[in-house]
mmCIF file of C-alpha atoms in Angstrom:
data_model
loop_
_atom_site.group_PDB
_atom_site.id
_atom_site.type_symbol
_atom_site.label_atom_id
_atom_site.label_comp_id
_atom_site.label_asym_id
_atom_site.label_seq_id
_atom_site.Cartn_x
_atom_site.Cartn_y
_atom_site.Cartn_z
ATOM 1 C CA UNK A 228 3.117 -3.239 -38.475
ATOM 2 C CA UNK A 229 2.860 -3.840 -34.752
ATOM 3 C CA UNK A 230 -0.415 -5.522 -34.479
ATOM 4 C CA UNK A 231 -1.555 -7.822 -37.397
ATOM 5 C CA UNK A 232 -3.959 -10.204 -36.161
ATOM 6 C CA UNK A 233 -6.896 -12.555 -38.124
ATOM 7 C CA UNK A 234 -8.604 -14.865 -35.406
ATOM 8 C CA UNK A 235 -12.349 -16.811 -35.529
ATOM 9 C CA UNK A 236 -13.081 -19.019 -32.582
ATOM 10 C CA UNK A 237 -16.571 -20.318 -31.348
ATOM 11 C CA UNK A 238 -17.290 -20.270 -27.704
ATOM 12 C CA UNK A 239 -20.040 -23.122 -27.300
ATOM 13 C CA UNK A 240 -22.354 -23.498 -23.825
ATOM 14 C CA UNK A 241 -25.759 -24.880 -23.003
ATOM 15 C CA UNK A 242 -27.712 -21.572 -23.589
ATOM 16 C CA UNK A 243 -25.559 -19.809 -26.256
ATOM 17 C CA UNK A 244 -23.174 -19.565 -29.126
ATOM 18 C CA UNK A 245 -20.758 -17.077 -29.260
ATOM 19 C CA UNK A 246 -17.996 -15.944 -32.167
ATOM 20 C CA UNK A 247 -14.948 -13.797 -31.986
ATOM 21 C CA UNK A 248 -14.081 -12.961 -36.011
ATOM 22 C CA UNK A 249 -11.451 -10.202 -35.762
ATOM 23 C CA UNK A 250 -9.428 -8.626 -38.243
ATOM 24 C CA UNK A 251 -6.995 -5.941 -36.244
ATOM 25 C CA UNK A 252 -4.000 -4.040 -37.730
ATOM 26 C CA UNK A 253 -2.406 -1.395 -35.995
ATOM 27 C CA UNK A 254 1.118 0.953 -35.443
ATOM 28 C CA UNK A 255 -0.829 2.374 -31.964
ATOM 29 C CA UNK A 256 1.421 1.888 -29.165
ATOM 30 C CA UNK A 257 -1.204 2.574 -26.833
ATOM 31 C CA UNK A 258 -4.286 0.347 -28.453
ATOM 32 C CA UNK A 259 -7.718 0.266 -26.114
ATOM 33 C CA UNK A 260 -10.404 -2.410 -26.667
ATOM 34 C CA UNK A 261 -13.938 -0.527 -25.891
ATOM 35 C CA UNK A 262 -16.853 -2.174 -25.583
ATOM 36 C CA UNK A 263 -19.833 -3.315 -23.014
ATOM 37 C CA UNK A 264 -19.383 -6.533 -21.174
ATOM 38 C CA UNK A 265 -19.696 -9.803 -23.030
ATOM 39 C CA UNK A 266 -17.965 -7.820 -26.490
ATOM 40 C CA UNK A 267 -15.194 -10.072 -26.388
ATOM 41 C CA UNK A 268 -12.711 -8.178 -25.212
ATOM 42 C CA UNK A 269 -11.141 -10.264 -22.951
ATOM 43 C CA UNK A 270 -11.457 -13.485 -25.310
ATOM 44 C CA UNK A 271 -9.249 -11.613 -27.537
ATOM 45 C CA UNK A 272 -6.698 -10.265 -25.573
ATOM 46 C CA UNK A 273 -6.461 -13.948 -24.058
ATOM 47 C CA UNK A 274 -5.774 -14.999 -27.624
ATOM 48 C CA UNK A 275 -2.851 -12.735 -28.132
ATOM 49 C CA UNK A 276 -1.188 -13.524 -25.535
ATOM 50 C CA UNK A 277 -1.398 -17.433 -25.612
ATOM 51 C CA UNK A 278 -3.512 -17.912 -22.885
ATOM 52 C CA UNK A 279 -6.512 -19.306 -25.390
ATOM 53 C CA UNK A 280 -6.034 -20.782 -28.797
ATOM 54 C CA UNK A 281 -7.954 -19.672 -31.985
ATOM 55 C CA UNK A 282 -9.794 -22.172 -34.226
ATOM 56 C CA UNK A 283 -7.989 -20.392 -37.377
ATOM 57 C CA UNK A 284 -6.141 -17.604 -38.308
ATOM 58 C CA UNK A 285 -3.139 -15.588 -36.959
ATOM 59 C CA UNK A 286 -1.512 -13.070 -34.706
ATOM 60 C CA UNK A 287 1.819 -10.973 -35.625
ATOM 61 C CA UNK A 288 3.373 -8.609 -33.586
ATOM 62 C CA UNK A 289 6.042 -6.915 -34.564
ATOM 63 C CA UNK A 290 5.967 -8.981 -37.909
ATOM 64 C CA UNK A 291 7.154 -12.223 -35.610
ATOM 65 C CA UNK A 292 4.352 -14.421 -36.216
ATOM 66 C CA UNK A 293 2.675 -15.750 -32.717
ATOM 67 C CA UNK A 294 0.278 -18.204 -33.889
ATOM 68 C CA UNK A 295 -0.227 -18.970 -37.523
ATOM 69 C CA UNK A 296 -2.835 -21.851 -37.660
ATOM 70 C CA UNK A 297 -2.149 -22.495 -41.520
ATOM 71 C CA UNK A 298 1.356 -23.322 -41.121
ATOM 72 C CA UNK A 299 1.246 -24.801 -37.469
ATOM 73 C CA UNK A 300 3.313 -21.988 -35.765
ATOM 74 C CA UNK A 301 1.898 -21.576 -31.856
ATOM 75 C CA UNK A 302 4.060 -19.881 -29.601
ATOM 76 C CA UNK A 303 3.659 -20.152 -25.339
ATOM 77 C CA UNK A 304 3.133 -17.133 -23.484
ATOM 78 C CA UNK A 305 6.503 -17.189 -22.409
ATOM 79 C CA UNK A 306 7.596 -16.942 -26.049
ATOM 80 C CA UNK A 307 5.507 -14.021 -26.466
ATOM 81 C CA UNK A 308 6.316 -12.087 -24.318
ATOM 82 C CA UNK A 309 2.874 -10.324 -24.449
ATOM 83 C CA UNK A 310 2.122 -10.171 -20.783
ATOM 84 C CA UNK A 311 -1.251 -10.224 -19.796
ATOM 85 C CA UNK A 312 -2.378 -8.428 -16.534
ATOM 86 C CA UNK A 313 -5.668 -9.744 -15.005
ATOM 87 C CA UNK A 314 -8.575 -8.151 -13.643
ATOM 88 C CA UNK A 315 -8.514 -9.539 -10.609
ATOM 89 C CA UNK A 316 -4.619 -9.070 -10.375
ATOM 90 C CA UNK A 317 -3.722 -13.133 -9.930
ATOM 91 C CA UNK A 318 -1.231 -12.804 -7.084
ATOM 92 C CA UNK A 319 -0.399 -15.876 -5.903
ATOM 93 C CA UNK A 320 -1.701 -15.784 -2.126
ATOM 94 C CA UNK A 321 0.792 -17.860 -0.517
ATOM 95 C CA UNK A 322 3.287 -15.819 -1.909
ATOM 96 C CA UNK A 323 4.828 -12.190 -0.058
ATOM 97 C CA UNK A 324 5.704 -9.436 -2.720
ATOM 98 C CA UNK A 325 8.833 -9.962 -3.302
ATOM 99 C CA UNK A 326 7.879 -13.482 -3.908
ATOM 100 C CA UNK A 327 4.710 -12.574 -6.582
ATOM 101 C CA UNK A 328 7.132 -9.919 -8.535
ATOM 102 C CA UNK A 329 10.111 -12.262 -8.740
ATOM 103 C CA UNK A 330 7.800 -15.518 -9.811
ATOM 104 C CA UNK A 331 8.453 -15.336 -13.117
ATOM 105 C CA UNK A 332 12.183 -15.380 -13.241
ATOM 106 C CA UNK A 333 12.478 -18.583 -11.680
ATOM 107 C CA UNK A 334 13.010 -21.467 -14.273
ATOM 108 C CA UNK A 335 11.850 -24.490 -12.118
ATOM 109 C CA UNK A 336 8.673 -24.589 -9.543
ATOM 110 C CA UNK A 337 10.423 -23.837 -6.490
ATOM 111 C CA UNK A 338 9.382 -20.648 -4.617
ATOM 112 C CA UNK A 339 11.401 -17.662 -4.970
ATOM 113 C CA UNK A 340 13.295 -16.685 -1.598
ATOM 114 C CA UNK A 341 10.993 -14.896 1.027
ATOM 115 C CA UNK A 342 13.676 -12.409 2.180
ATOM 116 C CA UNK A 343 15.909 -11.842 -0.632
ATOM 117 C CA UNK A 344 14.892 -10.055 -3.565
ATOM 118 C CA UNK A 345 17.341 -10.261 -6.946
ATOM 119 C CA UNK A 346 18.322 -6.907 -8.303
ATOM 120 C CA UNK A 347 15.507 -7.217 -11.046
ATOM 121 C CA UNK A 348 12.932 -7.262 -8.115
ATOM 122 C CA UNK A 349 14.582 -4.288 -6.181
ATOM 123 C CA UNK A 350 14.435 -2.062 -9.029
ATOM 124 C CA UNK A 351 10.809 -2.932 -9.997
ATOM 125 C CA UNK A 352 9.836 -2.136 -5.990
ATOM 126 C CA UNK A 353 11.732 0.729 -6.225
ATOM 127 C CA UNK A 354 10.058 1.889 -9.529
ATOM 128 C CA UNK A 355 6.359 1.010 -7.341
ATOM 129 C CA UNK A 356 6.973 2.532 -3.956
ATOM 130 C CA UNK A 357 6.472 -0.873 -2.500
ATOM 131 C CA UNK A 358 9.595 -1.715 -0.773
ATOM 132 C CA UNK A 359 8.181 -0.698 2.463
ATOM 133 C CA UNK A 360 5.548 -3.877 1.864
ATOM 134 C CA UNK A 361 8.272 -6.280 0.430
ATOM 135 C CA UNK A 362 7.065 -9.014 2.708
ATOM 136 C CA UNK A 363 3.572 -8.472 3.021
ATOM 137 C CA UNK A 364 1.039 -11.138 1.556
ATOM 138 C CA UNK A 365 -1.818 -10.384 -0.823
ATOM 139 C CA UNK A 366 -4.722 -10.202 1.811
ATOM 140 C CA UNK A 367 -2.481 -6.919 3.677
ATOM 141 C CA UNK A 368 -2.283 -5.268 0.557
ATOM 142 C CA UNK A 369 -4.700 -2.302 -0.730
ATOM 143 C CA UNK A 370 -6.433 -2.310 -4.790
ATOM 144 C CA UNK A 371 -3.711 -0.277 -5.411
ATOM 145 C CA UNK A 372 -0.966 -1.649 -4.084
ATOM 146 C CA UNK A 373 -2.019 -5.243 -5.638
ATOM 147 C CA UNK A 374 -2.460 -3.156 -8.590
ATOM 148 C CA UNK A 375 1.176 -1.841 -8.615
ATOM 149 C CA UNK A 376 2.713 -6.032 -7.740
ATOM 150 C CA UNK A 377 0.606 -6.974 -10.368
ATOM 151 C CA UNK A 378 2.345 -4.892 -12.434
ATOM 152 C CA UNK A 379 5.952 -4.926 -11.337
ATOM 153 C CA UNK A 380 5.645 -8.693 -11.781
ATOM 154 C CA UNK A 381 4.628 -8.038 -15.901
ATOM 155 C CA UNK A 382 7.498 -5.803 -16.202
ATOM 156 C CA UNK A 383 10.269 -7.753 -14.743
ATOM 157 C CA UNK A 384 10.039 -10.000 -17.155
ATOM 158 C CA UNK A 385 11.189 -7.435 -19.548
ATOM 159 C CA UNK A 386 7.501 -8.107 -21.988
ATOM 160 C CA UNK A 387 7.621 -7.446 -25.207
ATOM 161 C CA UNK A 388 3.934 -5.662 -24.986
ATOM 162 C CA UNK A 389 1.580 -5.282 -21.619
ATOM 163 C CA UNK A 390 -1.838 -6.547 -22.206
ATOM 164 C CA UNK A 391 -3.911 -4.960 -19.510
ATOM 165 C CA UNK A 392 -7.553 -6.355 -18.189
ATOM 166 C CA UNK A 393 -9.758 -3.563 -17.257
ATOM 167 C CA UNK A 394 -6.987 -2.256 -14.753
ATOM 168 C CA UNK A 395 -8.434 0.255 -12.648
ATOM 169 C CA UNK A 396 -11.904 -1.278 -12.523
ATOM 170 C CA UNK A 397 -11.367 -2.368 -8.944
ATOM 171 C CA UNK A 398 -10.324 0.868 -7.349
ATOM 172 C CA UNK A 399 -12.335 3.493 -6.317
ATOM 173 C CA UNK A 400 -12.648 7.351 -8.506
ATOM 174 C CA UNK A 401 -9.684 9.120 -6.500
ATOM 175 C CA UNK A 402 -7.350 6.063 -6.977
ATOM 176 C CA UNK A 403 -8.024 5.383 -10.564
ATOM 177 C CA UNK A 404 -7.116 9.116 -11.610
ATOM 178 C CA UNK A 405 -3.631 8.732 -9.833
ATOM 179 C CA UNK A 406 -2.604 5.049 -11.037
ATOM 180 C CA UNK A 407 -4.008 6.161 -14.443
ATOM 181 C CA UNK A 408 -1.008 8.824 -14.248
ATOM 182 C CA UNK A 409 1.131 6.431 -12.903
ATOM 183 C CA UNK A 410 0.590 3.616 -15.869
ATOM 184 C CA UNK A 411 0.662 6.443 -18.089
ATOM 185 C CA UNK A 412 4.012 7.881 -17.492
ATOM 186 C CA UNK A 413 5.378 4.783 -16.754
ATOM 187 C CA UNK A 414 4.544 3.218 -20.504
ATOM 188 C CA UNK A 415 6.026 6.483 -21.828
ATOM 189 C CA UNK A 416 9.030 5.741 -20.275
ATOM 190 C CA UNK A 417 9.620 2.467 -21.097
ATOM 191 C CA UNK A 418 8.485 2.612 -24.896
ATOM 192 C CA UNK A 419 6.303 -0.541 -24.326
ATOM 193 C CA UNK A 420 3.091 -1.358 -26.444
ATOM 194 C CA UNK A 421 0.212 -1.597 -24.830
ATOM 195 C CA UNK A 422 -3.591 -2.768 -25.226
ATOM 196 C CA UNK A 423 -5.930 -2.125 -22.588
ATOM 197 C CA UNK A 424 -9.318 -3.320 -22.205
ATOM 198 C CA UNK A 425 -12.121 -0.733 -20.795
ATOM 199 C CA UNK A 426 -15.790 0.789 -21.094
ATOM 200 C CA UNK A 427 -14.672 3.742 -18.633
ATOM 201 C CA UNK A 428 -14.589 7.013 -21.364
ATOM 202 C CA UNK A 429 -11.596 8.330 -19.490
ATOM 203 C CA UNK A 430 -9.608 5.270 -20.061
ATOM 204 C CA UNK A 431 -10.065 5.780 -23.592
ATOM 205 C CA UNK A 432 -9.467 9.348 -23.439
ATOM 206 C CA UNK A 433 -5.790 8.533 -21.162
ATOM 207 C CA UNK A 434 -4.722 5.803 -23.339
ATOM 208 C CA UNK A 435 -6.254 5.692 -27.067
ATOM 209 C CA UNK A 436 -3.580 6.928 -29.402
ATOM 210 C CA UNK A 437 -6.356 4.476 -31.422
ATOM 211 C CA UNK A 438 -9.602 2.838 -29.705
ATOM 212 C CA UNK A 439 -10.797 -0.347 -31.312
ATOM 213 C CA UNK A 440 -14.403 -0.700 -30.023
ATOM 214 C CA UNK A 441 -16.019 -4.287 -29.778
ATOM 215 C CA UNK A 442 -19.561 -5.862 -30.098
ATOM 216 C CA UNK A 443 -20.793 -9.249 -30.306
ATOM 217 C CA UNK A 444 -17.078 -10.460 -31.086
ATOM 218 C CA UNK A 445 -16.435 -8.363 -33.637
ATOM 219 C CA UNK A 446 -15.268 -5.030 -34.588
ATOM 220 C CA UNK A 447 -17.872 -2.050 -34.617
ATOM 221 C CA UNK A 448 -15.291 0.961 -35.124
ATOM 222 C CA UNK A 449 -11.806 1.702 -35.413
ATOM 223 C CA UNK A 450 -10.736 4.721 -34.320
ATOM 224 C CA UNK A 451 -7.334 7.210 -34.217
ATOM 225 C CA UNK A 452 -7.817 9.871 -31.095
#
């Protein structure tokens, strides 16, 4: 089983209460969460990939147990391995390209070098057509093109799955179509697992080998395409 997962938190604030209580288990390789805003879609895919903590249960991937809150077992994100991808991209502004893809391989908090990628980094801006804007900063760089560091920078950590934030919801109609092509060949290629969070139809029709649609925290439906 790729995806076992069994997680409750409560999400308390001055005006509401709100519950994620998920049960998920799936073989898809290509997995979308589907649902309005405020489903709890992002919550979750936080969860799996360390960034939040449940208040109880557990997440296995790959039948390596991530989080287990019965018998203490809590993994980091970089012990995952289950890269998460945000909306808004998260590039590091002070940072060039070369700088935001290669981030992750460094061990310590100094700054990867400005002017000299590592092989790793070359191949990942070869594999984006960005090596022409190596050594531009955030602010010079298109949707897309932050679109394509974002992801370079997931994949050169070698992740075990890529956990994907609405992805395309930033670009405009012409743009999506193309780096929905692009993400989809790409996965194909590299055999990696992926769940992707959208309410665009035609993200679920371009990536839901199964669609898992959410409401209210939970799960509505639970679909094979």
């Amino acid at each position: 089983m790729l995806w076992d997962v069994s997680v409750k938190k409560t999400y308390q604030s001055r005006h509401r209460q709100f519950e994620i209580n998920i049960r998920l288990q799936s073989d898809a390789k290509r997995l979308v969460l589907f649902g309005p805003s405020g489903a709890g879609k992002t919550q979750f895919l936080k969860m799996l990939s360390g960034l939040t903590t449940p208040e109880s249960g557990f997440i296995r991937f790959s039948s390596n147990d991530m989080y287990d809150h019965a018998s203490g077992i809590l993994k980091t994100p970089q012990q995952r391995r289950l890269v998460y991808v945000f909306q808004e991209y998260a590039l590091f502004p002070h940072l060039n390209v070369v700088q935001n893809i290669g981030f992750s391989l460094h061990k310590n908090w100094l700054n990867p070098g400005k002017n000299v990628p590592s092989s790793e980094v070359e191949k990942w801006l070869d594999k984006f057509e960005l090596k022409s804007l190596a050594f531009q900063y955030p602010h010079q760089l298109s949707g897309g093109q932050s679109q394509r560091v974002a992801l370079a920078r997931a994949l050169v950590m070698s992740p075990n799955a890529l956990l994907l934030d609405e992805p395309f919801s930033a670009l405009d109609e012409s743009l999506r179509h193309a780096l929905r092509d692009e993400l989809s060949d790409l996965q194909q290629q590299l055999a990696i697992p992926m769940v992707l969070i959208s309410h665009n139809p035609e993200d679920v029709l371009k990536f839901g080998d199964e669609i898992v649609t959410l409401a209210h925290g939970k799960i509505t439906s639970h679909q094979t395409n």
